[in-house]
GROMACS .gro file of C-alpha atoms in nm:
model
  285
    1MET     CA    1   6.352   8.512  13.008
    2ILE     CA    2   6.389   8.404  13.371
    3CYS     CA    3   6.282   8.745  13.490
    4ALA     CA    4   5.959   8.729  13.261
    5LEU     CA    5   5.868   8.373  13.379
    6GLY     CA    6   5.940   8.497  13.747
    7ALA     CA    7   5.685   8.769  13.702
    8ALA     CA    8   5.422   8.541  13.569
    9VAL     CA    9   5.477   8.300  13.855
   10CYS     CA   10   5.435   8.611  14.099
   11PHE     CA   11   5.122   8.746  13.936
   12GLY     CA   12   4.971   8.397  13.896
   13THR     CA   13   5.028   8.316  14.270
   14ALA     CA   14   4.927   8.647  14.395
   15THR     CA   15   4.586   8.593  14.226
   16VAL     CA   16   4.524   8.277  14.410
   17LEU     CA   17   4.648   8.403  14.741
   18GLN     CA   18   4.421   8.715  14.702
   19ALA     CA   19   4.123   8.498  14.626
   20MET     CA   20   4.186   8.296  14.938
   21ALA     CA   21   4.206   8.610  15.159
   22ALA     CA   22   3.885   8.731  15.006
   23ARG     CA   23   3.710   8.394  15.084
   24GLU     CA   24   3.828   8.400  15.446
   25ALA     CA   25   3.724   8.770  15.477
   26ALA     CA   26   3.381   8.683  15.342
   27SER     CA   27   3.340   8.388  15.590
   28ALA     CA   28   3.468   8.597  15.879
   29GLY     CA   29   3.194   8.863  15.780
   30GLY     CA   30   2.913   8.621  15.731
   31GLU     CA   31   2.910   8.693  15.352
   32THR     CA   32   2.725   8.435  15.146
   33GLY     CA   33   2.888   8.540  14.810
   34GLY     CA   34   2.568   8.575  14.642
   35GLY     CA   35   2.407   8.884  14.818
   36THR     CA   36   2.158   9.106  14.638
   37GLY     CA   37   1.997   9.441  14.696
   38GLY     CA   38   2.101   9.803  14.748
   39GLY     CA   39   2.392   9.711  14.988
   40GLY     CA   40   2.606   9.520  14.750
   41ALA     CA   41   2.855   9.806  14.703
   42GLY     CA   42   2.894   9.867  15.071
   43ALA     CA   43   2.949   9.490  15.128
   44ASP     CA   44   3.223   9.480  14.872
   45ALA     CA   45   3.401   9.776  15.036
   46ALA     CA   46   3.374   9.600  15.372
   47LEU     CA   47   3.488   9.289  15.226
   48LEU     CA   48   3.802   9.476  15.088
   49LEU     CA   49   3.871   9.621  15.420
   50ARG     CA   50   3.864   9.275  15.588
   51ALA     CA   51   4.056   9.115  15.298
   52VAL     CA   52   4.351   9.360  15.335
   53ARG     CA   53   4.408   9.245  15.703
   54GLN     CA   54   4.460   8.886  15.580
   55TRP     CA   55   4.828   8.774  15.545
   56ARG     CA   56   4.778   8.606  15.222
   57TYR     CA   57   4.630   8.922  15.053
   58LEU     CA   58   4.924   9.125  15.181
   59VAL     CA   59   5.166   8.849  15.050
   60GLY     CA   60   4.965   8.855  14.722
   61LEU     CA   61   5.015   9.250  14.690
   62ALA     CA   62   5.392   9.200  14.759
   63LEU     CA   63   5.416   8.937  14.484
   64ASP     CA   64   5.237   9.184  14.250
   65GLY     CA   65   5.514   9.430  14.332
   66VAL     CA   66   5.794   9.195  14.278
   67GLY     CA   67   5.625   9.074  13.967
   68PHE     CA   68   5.611   9.433  13.827
   69LEU     CA   69   5.983   9.488  13.903
   70LEU     CA   70   6.079   9.152  13.733
   71GLN     CA   71   5.854   9.259  13.425
   72ILE     CA   72   6.056   9.583  13.402
   73VAL     CA   73   6.385   9.396  13.413
   74ALA     CA   74   6.269   9.157  13.153
   75LEU     CA   75   6.131   9.427  12.920
   76ARG     CA   76   6.461   9.596  12.923
   77SER     CA   77   6.642   9.278  12.800
   78LEU     CA   78   6.393   9.082  12.609
   79PRO     CA   79   6.178   9.157  12.288
   80ILE     CA   80   5.818   9.260  12.389
   81TYR     CA   81   5.659   8.976  12.221
   82ALA     CA   82   5.838   8.722  12.453
   83VAL     CA   83   5.773   8.922  12.765
   84GLY     CA   84   5.398   8.958  12.674
   85ALA     CA   85   5.358   8.592  12.610
   86ALA     CA   86   5.523   8.499  12.940
   87LEU     CA   87   5.292   8.739  13.123
   88ALA     CA   88   4.995   8.565  12.971
   89ALA     CA   89   5.132   8.245  13.106
   90SER     CA   90   5.051   8.375  13.449
   91LEU     CA   91   4.703   8.227  13.386
   92ALA     CA   92   4.864   7.870  13.368
   93VAL     CA   93   5.047   7.948  13.701
   94THR     CA   94   4.703   8.056  13.852
   95ALA     CA   95   4.533   7.739  13.722
   96VAL     CA   96   4.798   7.508  13.872
   97VAL     CA   97   4.828   7.698  14.207
   98ALA     CA   98   4.442   7.707  14.229
   99ALA     CA   99   4.414   7.338  14.167
  100ARG     CA  100   4.664   7.285  14.474
  101LEU     CA  101   4.548   7.540  14.718
  102LEU     CA  102   4.183   7.602  14.622
  103HIS     CA  103   4.107   7.231  14.524
  104VAL     CA  104   3.983   7.360  14.185
  105ARG     CA  105   3.937   7.070  13.951
  106LEU     CA  106   4.100   7.112  13.617
  107SER     CA  107   3.968   6.932  13.317
  108ARG     CA  108   4.203   6.742  13.086
  109VAL     CA  109   4.176   7.016  12.841
  110GLU     CA  110   4.287   7.273  13.075
  111TRP     CA  111   4.581   7.044  13.192
  112GLY     CA  112   4.659   7.018  12.818
  113ALA     CA  113   4.640   7.397  12.797
  114VAL     CA  114   4.894   7.445  13.080
  115GLY     CA  115   5.132   7.200  12.881
  116VAL     CA  116   5.068   7.412  12.559
  117VAL     CA  117   5.159   7.728  12.733
  118CYS     CA  118   5.487   7.575  12.866
  119ALA     CA  119   5.566   7.452  12.510
  120GLY     CA  120   5.506   7.787  12.368
  121LEU     CA  121   5.730   7.955  12.614
  122ALA     CA  122   5.996   7.686  12.557
  123MET     CA  123   5.989   7.782  12.185
  124LEU     CA  124   6.002   8.152  12.259
  125GLY     CA  125   6.290   8.099  12.487
  126LEU     CA  126   6.482   7.910  12.217
  127ALA     CA  127   6.399   8.170  11.941
  128SER     CA  128   6.404   8.498  12.107
  129GLY     CA  129   6.681   8.746  12.040
  130ALA     CA  130   6.787   9.051  12.248
  131GLU     CA  131   6.563   9.350  12.276
  132GLY     CA  132   6.563   9.587  11.978
  133ASP     CA  133   6.817   9.847  11.953
  134ARG     CA  134   6.603  10.116  11.822
  135ALA     CA  135   6.529  10.433  12.029
  136GLY     CA  136   6.166  10.505  12.028
  137SER     CA  137   6.065  10.827  11.827
  138ILE     CA  138   5.898  11.119  12.008
  139ALA     CA  139   5.590  11.055  11.779
  140LEU     CA  140   5.586  10.690  11.920
  141LYS     CA  141   5.595  10.808  12.284
  142TYR     CA  142   5.298  11.063  12.201
  143ALA     CA  143   5.115  10.788  12.039
  144MET     CA  144   5.141  10.572  12.355
  145LEU     CA  145   5.010  10.849  12.573
  146GLY     CA  146   4.729  10.905  12.322
  147THR     CA  147   4.652  10.536  12.337
  148ALA     CA  148   4.651  10.545  12.715
  149VAL     CA  149   4.396  10.818  12.703
  150GLY     CA  150   4.199  10.638  12.453
  151VAL     CA  151   4.186  10.342  12.691
  152LEU     CA  152   4.034  10.571  12.957
  153LEU     CA  153   3.778  10.693  12.679
  154LEU     CA  154   3.699  10.322  12.585
  155GLY     CA  155   3.619  10.230  12.948
  156ALA     CA  156   3.382  10.505  12.985
  157ALA     CA  157   3.206  10.391  12.667
  158GLY     CA  158   3.232  10.027  12.741
  159GLY     CA  159   3.071  10.075  13.074
  160ARG     CA  160   2.749  10.182  12.905
  161MET     CA  161   2.730   9.894  12.673
  162PRO     CA  162   2.484   9.603  12.710
  163GLU     CA  163   2.604   9.335  12.940
  164ARG     CA  164   2.668   9.095  12.658
  165GLY     CA  165   2.956   9.281  12.492
  166ARG     CA  166   3.076   9.484  12.800
  167ALA     CA  167   3.309   9.238  12.942
  168LEU     CA  168   3.490   9.188  12.608
  169VAL     CA  169   3.529   9.550  12.547
  170LEU     CA  170   3.651   9.642  12.892
  171GLY     CA  171   3.872   9.331  12.899
  172LEU     CA  172   4.027   9.419  12.552
  173GLY     CA  173   4.075   9.782  12.669
  174ALA     CA  174   4.253   9.659  12.994
  175GLY     CA  175   4.488   9.458  12.760
  176PHE     CA  176   4.557   9.762  12.552
  177GLY     CA  177   4.639   9.957  12.873
  178PHE     CA  178   4.885   9.697  12.992
  179GLY     CA  179   5.023   9.682  12.655
  180VAL     CA  180   5.092  10.058  12.671
  181VAL     CA  181   5.272   9.990  12.996
  182GLU     CA  182   5.487   9.703  12.821
  183VAL     CA  183   5.588   9.953  12.528
  184ALA     CA  184   5.637  10.263  12.755
  185VAL     CA  185   5.890  10.088  12.965
  186ARG     CA  186   6.095  10.051  12.675
  187LEU     CA  187   6.053  10.408  12.569
  188VAL     CA  188   6.184  10.538  12.915
  189ASP     CA  189   6.549  10.568  12.838
  190ASP     CA  190   6.671  10.809  13.116
  191LEU     CA  191   6.571  10.765  13.468
  192ALA     CA  192   6.696  11.129  13.585
  193VAL     CA  193   6.392  11.311  13.716
  194GLY     CA  194   6.399  11.592  13.473
  195SER     CA  195   6.395  11.362  13.173
  196LEU     CA  196   6.126  11.147  13.333
  197LEU     CA  197   5.905  11.470  13.369
  198ARG     CA  198   5.971  11.566  13.011
  199ASN     CA  199   5.903  11.222  12.866
  200PRO     CA  200   5.551  11.139  12.738
  201ALA     CA  201   5.622  10.780  12.795
  202THR     CA  202   5.630  10.834  13.168
  203TYR     CA  203   5.277  10.959  13.162
  204ALA     CA  204   5.175  10.695  12.919
  205LEU     CA  205   5.299  10.440  13.159
  206LEU     CA  206   5.117  10.584  13.458
  207VAL     CA  207   4.779  10.656  13.269
  208GLY     CA  208   4.791  10.335  13.084
  209GLY     CA  209   4.855  10.121  13.402
  210GLY     CA  210   4.583  10.286  13.597
  211ALA     CA  211   4.322  10.278  13.329
  212ALA     CA  212   4.404   9.904  13.267
  213PHE     CA  213   4.348   9.829  13.634
  214LEU     CA  214   4.011  10.005  13.638
  215LEU     CA  215   3.893   9.854  13.331
  216LEU     CA  216   3.975   9.503  13.419
  217THR     CA  217   3.838   9.542  13.773
  218SER     CA  218   3.512   9.669  13.616
  219ALA     CA  219   3.513   9.397  13.365
  220LEU     CA  220   3.549   9.115  13.619
  221GLN     CA  221   3.280   9.262  13.844
  222ARG     CA  222   3.026   9.327  13.581
  223GLY     CA  223   3.061   9.033  13.314
  224SER     CA  224   3.212   8.707  13.231
  225VAL     CA  225   3.555   8.640  13.372
  226THR     CA  226   3.641   8.424  13.082
  227VAL     CA  227   3.540   8.676  12.818
  228ALA     CA  228   3.717   8.964  13.000
  229THR     CA  229   4.046   8.775  13.052
  230ALA     CA  230   4.036   8.648  12.686
  231GLY     CA  231   4.015   9.014  12.570
  232MET     CA  232   4.280   9.128  12.796
  233VAL     CA  233   4.515   8.852  12.690
  234VAL     CA  234   4.467   8.958  12.321
  235GLY     CA  235   4.500   9.315  12.398
  236GLU     CA  236   4.818   9.304  12.605
  237THR     CA  237   5.013   9.063  12.356
  238VAL     CA  238   4.940   9.126  11.999
  239GLY     CA  239   4.952   9.498  11.982
  240PRO     CA  240   5.276   9.542  12.194
  241ALA     CA  241   5.446   9.263  11.989
  242VAL     CA  242   5.383   9.433  11.657
  243VAL     CA  243   5.511   9.777  11.802
  244GLY     CA  244   5.828   9.590  11.939
  245VAL     CA  245   5.904   9.448  11.588
  246VAL     CA  246   5.807   9.710  11.363
  247TRP     CA  247   5.922  10.027  11.553
  248LEU     CA  248   6.164   9.916  11.830
  249GLY     CA  249   6.368   9.658  11.616
  250ASP     CA  250   6.277   9.340  11.820
  251ARG     CA  251   6.411   9.040  11.639
  252THR     CA  252   6.469   8.661  11.684
  253ARG     CA  253   6.782   8.452  11.642
  254GLU     CA  254   6.891   8.405  11.302
  255GLY     CA  255   6.670   8.172  11.112
  256LEU     CA  256   6.426   8.108  11.400
  257GLU     CA  257   6.166   8.359  11.304
  258TRP     CA  258   5.924   8.088  11.242
  259LEU     CA  259   5.984   7.930  11.567
  260ALA     CA  260   5.921   8.252  11.742
  261VAL     CA  261   5.598   8.316  11.584
  262LEU     CA  262   5.487   7.959  11.648
  263GLY     CA  263   5.578   7.977  12.016
  264PHE     CA  264   5.398   8.320  12.052
  265VAL     CA  265   5.073   8.183  11.893
  266VAL     CA  266   5.093   7.855  12.092
  267ALA     CA  267   5.157   8.032  12.428
  268VAL     CA  268   4.883   8.281  12.368
  269VAL     CA  269   4.623   8.022  12.243
  270GLY     CA  270   4.712   7.811  12.551
  271ALA     CA  271   4.640   8.116  12.774
  272LEU     CA  272   4.313   8.192  12.610
  273ALA     CA  273   4.205   7.827  12.689
  274LEU     CA  274   4.271   7.904  13.064
  275ALA     CA  275   4.096   8.246  13.056
  276ARG     CA  276   3.844   8.136  13.326
  277PHE     CA  277   4.143   8.181  13.578
  278GLY     CA  278   4.164   8.550  13.507
  279GLU     CA  279   4.000   8.561  13.864
  280ALA     CA  280   4.065   8.265  14.060
  281PRO     CA  281   3.754   8.069  14.114
  282GLU     CA  282   3.590   7.943  14.425
  283GLY     CA  283   3.715   7.595  14.542
  284GLY     CA  284   3.534   7.310  14.370
  285ALA     CA  285   3.325   7.077  14.551
   0.00000   0.00000   0.00000
């Protein structure tokens, strides 16, 4: 659980550092943050090039890498439902760090949501058992690969939807993609090069992760951050948790099934209440 929480801290802190770097890059380039017109895409590309020269952005990328490694370690030793809930808690980390570094004002409800997330994770920590001992079937591995490809198709279709529903569909699709990564990590049972190349889960992990990143980026750029992040949280927690319990044998400690379910629900609901921190906001007045 320590690795899962460490991954959440890394991801949540990286979001704020990258947001700070983007703000500094925009200021250095004379951006107003509300530009319109045909040059918007070019301005975004130039902003990214300036951002990657900021030390905060590079530290954020490094934290993302460390967080991903910690996520892999956690998924190899904990049930998927516990890791998924812990990763959703990165929103609480982002909220707290943004309040400190970006001077974002959190409402009482949002501070309460941070506490709710912590309480849910504490319950999960008490109730979680070891990871399931079932080896994933070849059918499940191909199912994950098919789901990853489906996420790409969902992204293509969602991008053409009306603005009102686009963010939700793209965010949900991104969550499914990240969920595929969570399950696929458990399905890669041999790290030999030959085995990796023959394992459908390897390609599911790569396609699912890439598709999730593309869909989430598109959702945050073209719709409501809150709606997109809420969809992502649901997609990356519920489905993988079910797969872990039903097909991979994830269990809780004896007699604590109810506590694990309650902790999972509480942590996810708390994360949903903090969905606006899916992309760290500008500093408040």
